[in-house]
Every structure is written in C-alpha cells, then in structure tokens.
PDB file of C-alpha atoms in Angstrom:
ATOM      1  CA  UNK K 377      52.795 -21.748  39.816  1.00 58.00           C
ATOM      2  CA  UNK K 378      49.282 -21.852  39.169  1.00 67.00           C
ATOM      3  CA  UNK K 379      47.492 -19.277  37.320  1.00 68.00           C
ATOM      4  CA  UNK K 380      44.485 -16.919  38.530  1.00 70.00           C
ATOM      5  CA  UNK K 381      41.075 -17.588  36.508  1.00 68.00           C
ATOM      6  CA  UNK K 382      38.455 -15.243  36.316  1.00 67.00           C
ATOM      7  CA  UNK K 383      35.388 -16.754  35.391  1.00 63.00           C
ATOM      8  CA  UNK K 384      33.060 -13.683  33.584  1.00 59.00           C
ATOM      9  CA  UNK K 385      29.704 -14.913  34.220  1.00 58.00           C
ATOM     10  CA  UNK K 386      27.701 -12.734  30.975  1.00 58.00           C
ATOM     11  CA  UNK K 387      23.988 -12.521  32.194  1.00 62.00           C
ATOM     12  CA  UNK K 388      22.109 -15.287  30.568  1.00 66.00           C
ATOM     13  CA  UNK K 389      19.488 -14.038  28.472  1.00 70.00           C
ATOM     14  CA  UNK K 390      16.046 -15.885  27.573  1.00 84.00           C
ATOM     15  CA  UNK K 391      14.620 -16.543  23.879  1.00 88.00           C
ATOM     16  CA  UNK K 392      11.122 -16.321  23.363  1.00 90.00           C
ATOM     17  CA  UNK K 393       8.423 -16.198  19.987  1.00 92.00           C
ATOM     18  CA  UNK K 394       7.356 -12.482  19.649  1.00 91.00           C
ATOM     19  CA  UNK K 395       3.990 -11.755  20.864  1.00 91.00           C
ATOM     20  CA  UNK K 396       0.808 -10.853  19.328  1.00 91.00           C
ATOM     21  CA  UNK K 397       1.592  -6.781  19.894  1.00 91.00           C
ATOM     22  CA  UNK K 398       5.521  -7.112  18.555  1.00 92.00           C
ATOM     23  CA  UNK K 399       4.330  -9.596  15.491  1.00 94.00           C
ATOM     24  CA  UNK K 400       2.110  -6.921  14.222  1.00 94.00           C
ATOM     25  CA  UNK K 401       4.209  -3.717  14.606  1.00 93.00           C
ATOM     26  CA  UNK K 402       6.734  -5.831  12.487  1.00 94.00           C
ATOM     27  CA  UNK K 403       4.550  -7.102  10.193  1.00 95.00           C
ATOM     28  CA  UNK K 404       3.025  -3.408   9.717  1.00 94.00           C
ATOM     29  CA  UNK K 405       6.647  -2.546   8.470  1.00 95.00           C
ATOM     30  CA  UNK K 406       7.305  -5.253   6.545  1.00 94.00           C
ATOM     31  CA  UNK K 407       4.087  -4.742   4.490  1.00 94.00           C
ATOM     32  CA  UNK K 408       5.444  -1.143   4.178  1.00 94.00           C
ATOM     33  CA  UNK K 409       9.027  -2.164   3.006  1.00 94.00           C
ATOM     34  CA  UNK K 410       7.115  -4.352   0.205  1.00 93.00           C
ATOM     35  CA  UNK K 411       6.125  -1.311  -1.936  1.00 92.00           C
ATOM     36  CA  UNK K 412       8.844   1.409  -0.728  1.00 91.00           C
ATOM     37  CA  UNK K 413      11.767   1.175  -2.087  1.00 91.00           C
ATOM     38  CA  UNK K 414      13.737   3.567   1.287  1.00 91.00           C
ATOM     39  CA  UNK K 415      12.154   1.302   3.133  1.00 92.00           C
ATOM     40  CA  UNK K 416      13.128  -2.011   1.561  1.00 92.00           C
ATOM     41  CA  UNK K 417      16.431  -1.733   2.924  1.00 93.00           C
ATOM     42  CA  UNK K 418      17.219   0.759   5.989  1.00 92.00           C
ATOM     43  CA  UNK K 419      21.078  -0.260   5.839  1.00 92.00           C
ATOM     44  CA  UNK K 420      21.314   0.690   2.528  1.00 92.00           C
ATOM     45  CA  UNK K 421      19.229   3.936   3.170  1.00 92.00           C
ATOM     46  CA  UNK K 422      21.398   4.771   6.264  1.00 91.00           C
ATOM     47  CA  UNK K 423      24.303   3.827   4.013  1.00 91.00           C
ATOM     48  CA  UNK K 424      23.351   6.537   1.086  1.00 91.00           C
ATOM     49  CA  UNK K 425      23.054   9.071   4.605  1.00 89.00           C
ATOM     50  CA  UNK K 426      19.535   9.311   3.725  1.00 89.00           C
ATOM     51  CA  UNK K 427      16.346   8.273   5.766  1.00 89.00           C
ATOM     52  CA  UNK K 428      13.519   6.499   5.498  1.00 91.00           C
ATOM     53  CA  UNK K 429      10.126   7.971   3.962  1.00 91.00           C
ATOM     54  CA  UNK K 430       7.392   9.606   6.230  1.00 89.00           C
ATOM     55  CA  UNK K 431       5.110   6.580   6.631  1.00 92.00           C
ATOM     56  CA  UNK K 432       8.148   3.746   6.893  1.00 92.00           C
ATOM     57  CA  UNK K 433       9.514   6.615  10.046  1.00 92.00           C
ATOM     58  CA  UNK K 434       6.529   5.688  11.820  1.00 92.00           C
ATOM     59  CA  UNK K 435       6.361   2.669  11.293  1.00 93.00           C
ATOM     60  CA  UNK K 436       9.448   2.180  12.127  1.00 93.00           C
ATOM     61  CA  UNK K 437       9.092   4.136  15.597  1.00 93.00           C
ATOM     62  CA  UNK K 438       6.015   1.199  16.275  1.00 92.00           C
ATOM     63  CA  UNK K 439       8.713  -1.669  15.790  1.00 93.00           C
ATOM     64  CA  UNK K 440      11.354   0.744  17.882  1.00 92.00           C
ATOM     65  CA  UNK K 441       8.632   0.828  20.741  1.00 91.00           C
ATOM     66  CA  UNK K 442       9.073  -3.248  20.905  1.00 92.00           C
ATOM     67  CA  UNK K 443      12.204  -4.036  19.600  1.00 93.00           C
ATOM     68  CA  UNK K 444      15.847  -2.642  20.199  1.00 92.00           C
ATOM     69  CA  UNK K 445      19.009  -4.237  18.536  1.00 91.00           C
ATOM     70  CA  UNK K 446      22.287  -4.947  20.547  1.00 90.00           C
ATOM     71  CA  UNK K 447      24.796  -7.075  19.407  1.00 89.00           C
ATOM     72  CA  UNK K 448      22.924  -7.820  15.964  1.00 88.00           C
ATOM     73  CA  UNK K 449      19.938  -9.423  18.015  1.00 91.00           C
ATOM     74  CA  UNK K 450      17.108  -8.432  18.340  1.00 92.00           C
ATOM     75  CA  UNK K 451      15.416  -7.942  22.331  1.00 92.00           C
ATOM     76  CA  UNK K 452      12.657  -6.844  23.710  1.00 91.00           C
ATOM     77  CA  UNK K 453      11.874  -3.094  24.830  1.00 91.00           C
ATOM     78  CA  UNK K 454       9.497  -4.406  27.136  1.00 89.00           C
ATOM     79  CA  UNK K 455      11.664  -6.732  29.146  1.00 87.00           C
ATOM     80  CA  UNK K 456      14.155  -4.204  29.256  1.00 87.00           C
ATOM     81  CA  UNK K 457      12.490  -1.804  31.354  1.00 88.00           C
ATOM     82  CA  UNK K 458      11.672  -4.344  33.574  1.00 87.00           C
ATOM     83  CA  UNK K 459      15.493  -5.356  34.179  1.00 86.00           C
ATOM     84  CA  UNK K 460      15.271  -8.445  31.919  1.00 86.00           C
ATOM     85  CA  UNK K 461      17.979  -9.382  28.956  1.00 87.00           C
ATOM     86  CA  UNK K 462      15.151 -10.884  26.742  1.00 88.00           C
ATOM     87  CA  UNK K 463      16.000 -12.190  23.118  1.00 91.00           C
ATOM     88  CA  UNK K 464      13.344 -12.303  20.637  1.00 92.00           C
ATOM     89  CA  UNK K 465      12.771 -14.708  17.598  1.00 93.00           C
ATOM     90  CA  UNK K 466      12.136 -12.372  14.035  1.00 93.00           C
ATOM     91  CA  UNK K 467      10.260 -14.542  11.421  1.00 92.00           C
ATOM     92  CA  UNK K 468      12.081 -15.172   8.639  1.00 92.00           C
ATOM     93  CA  UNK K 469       9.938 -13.587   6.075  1.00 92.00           C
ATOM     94  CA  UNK K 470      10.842 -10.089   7.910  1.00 91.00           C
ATOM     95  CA  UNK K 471      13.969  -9.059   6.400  1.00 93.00           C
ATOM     96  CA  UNK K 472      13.256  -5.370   5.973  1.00 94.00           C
ATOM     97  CA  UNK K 473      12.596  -5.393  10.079  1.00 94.00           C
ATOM     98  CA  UNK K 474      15.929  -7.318  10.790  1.00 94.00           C
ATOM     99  CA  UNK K 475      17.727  -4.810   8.239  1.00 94.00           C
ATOM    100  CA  UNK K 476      15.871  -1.556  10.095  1.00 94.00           C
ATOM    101  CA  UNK K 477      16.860  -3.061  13.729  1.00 94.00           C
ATOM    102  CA  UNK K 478      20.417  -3.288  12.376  1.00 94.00           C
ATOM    103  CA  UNK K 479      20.530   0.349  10.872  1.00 94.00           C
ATOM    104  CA  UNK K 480      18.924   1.625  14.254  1.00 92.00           C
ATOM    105  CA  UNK K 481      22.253   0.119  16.093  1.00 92.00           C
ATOM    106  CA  UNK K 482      24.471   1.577  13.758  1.00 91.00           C
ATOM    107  CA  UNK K 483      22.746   5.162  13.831  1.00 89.00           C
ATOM    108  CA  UNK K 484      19.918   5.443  11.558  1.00 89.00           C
ATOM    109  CA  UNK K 485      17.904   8.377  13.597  1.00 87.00           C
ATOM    110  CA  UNK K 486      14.438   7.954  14.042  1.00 86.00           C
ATOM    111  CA  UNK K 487      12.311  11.292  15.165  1.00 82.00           C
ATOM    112  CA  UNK K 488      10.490  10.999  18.572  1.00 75.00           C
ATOM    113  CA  UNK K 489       6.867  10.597  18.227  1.00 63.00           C
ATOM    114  CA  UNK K 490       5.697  13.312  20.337  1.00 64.00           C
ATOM    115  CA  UNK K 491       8.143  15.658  18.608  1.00 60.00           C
ATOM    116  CA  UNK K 492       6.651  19.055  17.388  1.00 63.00           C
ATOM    117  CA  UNK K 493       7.905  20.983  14.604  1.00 60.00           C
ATOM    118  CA  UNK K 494      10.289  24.257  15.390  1.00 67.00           C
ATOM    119  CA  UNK K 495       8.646  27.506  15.124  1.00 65.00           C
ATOM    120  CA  UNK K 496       8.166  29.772  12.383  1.00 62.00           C
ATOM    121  CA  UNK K 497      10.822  32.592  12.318  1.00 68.00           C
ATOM    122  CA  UNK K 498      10.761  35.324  10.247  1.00 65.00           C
ATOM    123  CA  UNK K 499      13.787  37.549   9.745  1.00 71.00           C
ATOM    124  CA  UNK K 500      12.176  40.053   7.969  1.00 71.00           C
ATOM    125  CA  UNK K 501      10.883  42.830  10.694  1.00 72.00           C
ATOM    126  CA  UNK K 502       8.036  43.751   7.458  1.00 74.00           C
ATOM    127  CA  UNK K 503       6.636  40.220   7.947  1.00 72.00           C
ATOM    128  CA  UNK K 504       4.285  39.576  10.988  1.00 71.00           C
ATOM    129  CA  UNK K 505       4.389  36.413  12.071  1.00 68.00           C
ATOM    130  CA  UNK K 506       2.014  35.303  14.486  1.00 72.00           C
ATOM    131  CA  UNK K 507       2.070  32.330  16.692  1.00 70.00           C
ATOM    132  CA  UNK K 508       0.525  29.194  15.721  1.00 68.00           C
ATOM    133  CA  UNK K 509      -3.175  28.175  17.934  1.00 68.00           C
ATOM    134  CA  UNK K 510      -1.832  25.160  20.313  1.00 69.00           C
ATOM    135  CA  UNK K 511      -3.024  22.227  19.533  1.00 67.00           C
ATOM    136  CA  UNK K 512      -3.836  20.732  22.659  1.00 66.00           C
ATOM    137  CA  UNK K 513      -6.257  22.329  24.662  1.00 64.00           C
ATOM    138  CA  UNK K 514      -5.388  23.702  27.826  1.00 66.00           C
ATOM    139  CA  UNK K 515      -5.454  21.776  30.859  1.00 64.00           C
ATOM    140  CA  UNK K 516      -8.284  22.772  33.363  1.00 65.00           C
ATOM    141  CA  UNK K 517      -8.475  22.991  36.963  1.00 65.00           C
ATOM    142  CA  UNK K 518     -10.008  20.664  38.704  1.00 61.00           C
ATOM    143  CA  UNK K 519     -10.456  20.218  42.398  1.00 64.00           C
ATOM    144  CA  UNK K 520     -12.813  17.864  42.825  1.00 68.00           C
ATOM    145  CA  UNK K 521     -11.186  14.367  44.054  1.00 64.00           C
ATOM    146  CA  UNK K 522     -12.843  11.304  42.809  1.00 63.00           C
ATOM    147  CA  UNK K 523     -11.520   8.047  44.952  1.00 65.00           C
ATOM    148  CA  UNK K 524     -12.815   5.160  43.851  1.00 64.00           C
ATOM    149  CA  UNK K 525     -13.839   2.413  46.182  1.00 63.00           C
ATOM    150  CA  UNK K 526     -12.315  -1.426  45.483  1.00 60.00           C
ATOM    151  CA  UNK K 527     -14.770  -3.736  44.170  1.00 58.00           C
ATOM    152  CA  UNK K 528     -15.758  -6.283  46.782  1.00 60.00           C
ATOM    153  CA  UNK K 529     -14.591 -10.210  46.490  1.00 60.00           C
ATOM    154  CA  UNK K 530     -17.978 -11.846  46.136  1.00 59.00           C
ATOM    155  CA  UNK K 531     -20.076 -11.550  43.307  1.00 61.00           C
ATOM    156  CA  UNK K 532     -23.171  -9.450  43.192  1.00 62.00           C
ATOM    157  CA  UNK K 533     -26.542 -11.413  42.636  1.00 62.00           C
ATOM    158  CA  UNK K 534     -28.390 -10.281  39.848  1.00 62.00           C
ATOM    159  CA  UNK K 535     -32.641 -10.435  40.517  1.00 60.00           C
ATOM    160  CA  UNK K 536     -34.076 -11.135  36.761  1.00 59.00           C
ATOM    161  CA  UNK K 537     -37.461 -10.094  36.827  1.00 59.00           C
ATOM    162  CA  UNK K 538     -40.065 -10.549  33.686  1.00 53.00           C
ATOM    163  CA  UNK K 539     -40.878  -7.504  31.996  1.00 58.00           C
ATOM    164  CA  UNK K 540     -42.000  -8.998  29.091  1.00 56.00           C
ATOM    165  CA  UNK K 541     -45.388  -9.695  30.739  1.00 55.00           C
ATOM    166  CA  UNK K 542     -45.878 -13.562  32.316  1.00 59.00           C
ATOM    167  CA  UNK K 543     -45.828 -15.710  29.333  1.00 63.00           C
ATOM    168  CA  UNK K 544     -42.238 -14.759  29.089  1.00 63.00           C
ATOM    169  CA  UNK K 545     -41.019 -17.058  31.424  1.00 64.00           C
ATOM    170  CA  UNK K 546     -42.983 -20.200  31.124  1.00 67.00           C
ATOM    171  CA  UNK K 547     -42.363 -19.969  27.309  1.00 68.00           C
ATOM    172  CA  UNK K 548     -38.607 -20.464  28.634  1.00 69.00           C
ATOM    173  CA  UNK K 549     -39.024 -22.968  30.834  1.00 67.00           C
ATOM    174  CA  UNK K 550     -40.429 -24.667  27.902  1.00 67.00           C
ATOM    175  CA  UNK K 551     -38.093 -24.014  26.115  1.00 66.00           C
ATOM    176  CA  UNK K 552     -35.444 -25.691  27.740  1.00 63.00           C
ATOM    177  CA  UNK K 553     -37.651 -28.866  28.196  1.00 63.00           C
ATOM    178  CA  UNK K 554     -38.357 -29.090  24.841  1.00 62.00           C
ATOM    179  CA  UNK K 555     -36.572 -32.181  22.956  1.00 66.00           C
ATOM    180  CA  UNK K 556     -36.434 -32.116  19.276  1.00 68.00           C
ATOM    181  CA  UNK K 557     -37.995 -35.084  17.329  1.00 72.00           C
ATOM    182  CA  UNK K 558     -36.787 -36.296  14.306  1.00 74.00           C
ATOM    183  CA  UNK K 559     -39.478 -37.184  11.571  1.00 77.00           C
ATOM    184  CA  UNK K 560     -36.748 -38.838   9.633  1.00 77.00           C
ATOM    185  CA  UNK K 561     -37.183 -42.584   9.184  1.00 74.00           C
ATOM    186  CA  UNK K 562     -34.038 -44.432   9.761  1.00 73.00           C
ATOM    187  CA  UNK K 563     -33.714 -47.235   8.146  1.00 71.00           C
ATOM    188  CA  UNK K 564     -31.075 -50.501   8.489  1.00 69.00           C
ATOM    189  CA  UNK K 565     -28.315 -50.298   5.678  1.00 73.00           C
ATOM    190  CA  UNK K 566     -27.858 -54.182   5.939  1.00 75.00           C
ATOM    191  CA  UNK K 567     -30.244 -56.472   3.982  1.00 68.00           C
ATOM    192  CA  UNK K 568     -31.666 -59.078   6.282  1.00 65.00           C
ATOM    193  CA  UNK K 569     -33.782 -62.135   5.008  1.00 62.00           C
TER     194      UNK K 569
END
C-alpha cells in the first residue's frame, strides 16, 4: 500500500550583501568590541550573566534595529516588517557582531531606547522628594491645518536675469566661445633626414 507524503514547503528566503545603513551600525560595534573587553564577546558576557557596557548597549540596540538572529543567521529587521524572510551576508572581519546576534537569540537583554529611568522613591516621610522637570516639553495646541498642495508634473522655468550690470552676460558668452591656445611648440620625436 502506498504511503502518504507530505511535502513541507519552508518559505524560501533570499540572501543579499548588507547595505550601506546595516554595514555601518555593524561596523560601529565592531570598532567598539576592539577596545572593550564585555563587548569583545557578548556570548561569553551573557554566559558570565552579565551585560554589556553602556556604550557597546547602544551600540548594540543600532545593529538590533537592522539585524535579528533566528536560527543562527542573521536577517534583516527591515524585510521583516515588510513580510519578507530576508538573509543577510555578515563580513567576516565582524565576529563580535555575529557573537552579539547569537547572544541576542539566546537571551542577552538589551534596554529599549526610549526607555526612561524609574522614579525616585523615598521611604523616608523626613525626606521630600520632589518630582523631576520633564524633559520633553509639552505638546501645544495647534489648530491651524496646513495641507500642502502636490507639486505639479512639469518643470517650472526659471527667468535668469543679469544683476550684475550688462557686461555680465556677454563676458559669458565669451566665455564659452573662448578656445584655449597652446603656446607650446610640439615638436616630431622621429629624426627625419
């Protein structure tokens, strides 16, 4: 009797050279992992249950805005929130961002970069505390609606006019006509008799 075959059809996903933006959020923390010794290795870091230093976190939040790790390969952030499965090529020479992508996936926590710090609380009902100043301003009311208007197909013509007084442009039509004239003497490099 024959036997039922499923075929699993796994999404196919595309390889591509980082760009321009992804090449220099890694190579900002590879740079970084040169001289800090966390940073040098985020496994190892995530290993010791420590994490990495101040600087190497937000560095490391740059590369997390570009590159995720799933299934110990690297893919784009980008592609993903556009419903793509999107591999991307690390150089070589960036070991410390292969490492940090790899810690990431196995739970090295990373703060958020908008994320404030807790409040002060004092327990002590002899200590005023106050509240901190925000510090983003407050958002004002406006209620004035600007629309803008689309810009039209065809190009504008723009009028030149002189306004450095009418010698200005004949000295450039001149100038354009004006061929340059060698006063160098050229002379045959073969010896005729």
């Amino acid at each position: 009797m024959p036997a039922l075959v499923n075929n699993i059809h796994e999404s196919v996903a595309l390889v591509r050279e980082p760009h321009d933006d992804e090449l220099y959020v890694m190579d900002a923390f590879e740079r970084h992992a040169g001289h800090c010794e966390t940073c040098a290795d985020p496994l190892q870091t995530l290993g010791k249950g420590r994490s990495l230093c101040a600087r190497g976190q937000q560095y490391a939040i740059d590369v997390a805005g570009y590159l995720y790790s799933k299934n110990s390969r690297a893919h784009s952030v980008i592609a993903r929130e556009q419903g793509q499965l999107m591999l991307v090529k690390i150089p070589r020479d960036c070991i410390a961002v292969r490492c940090l992508l790899l810690a990431i996936e196995r739970g090295l926590r990373l703060p958020q970069k908008n994320q404030r710090l807790a409040p002060v609380i004092s327990h002590d009902r002899l200590y005023v505390v106050t509240s901190r100043p925000s510090t983003s301003p407050e958002p004002e009311q406006y209620h004035q609606v600007i629309e803008r208007e689309p810009r039209s197909l065809k190009r504008r013509r723009t009028v030149y006019t002189g306004t450095r007084g009418s010698l200005y442009n004949s000295d450039a039509v001149e100038r354009v006509e004006r061929t340059y004239v060698s006063t160098r003497v050229y002379r045959p490099t073969e010896y005729h008799r």
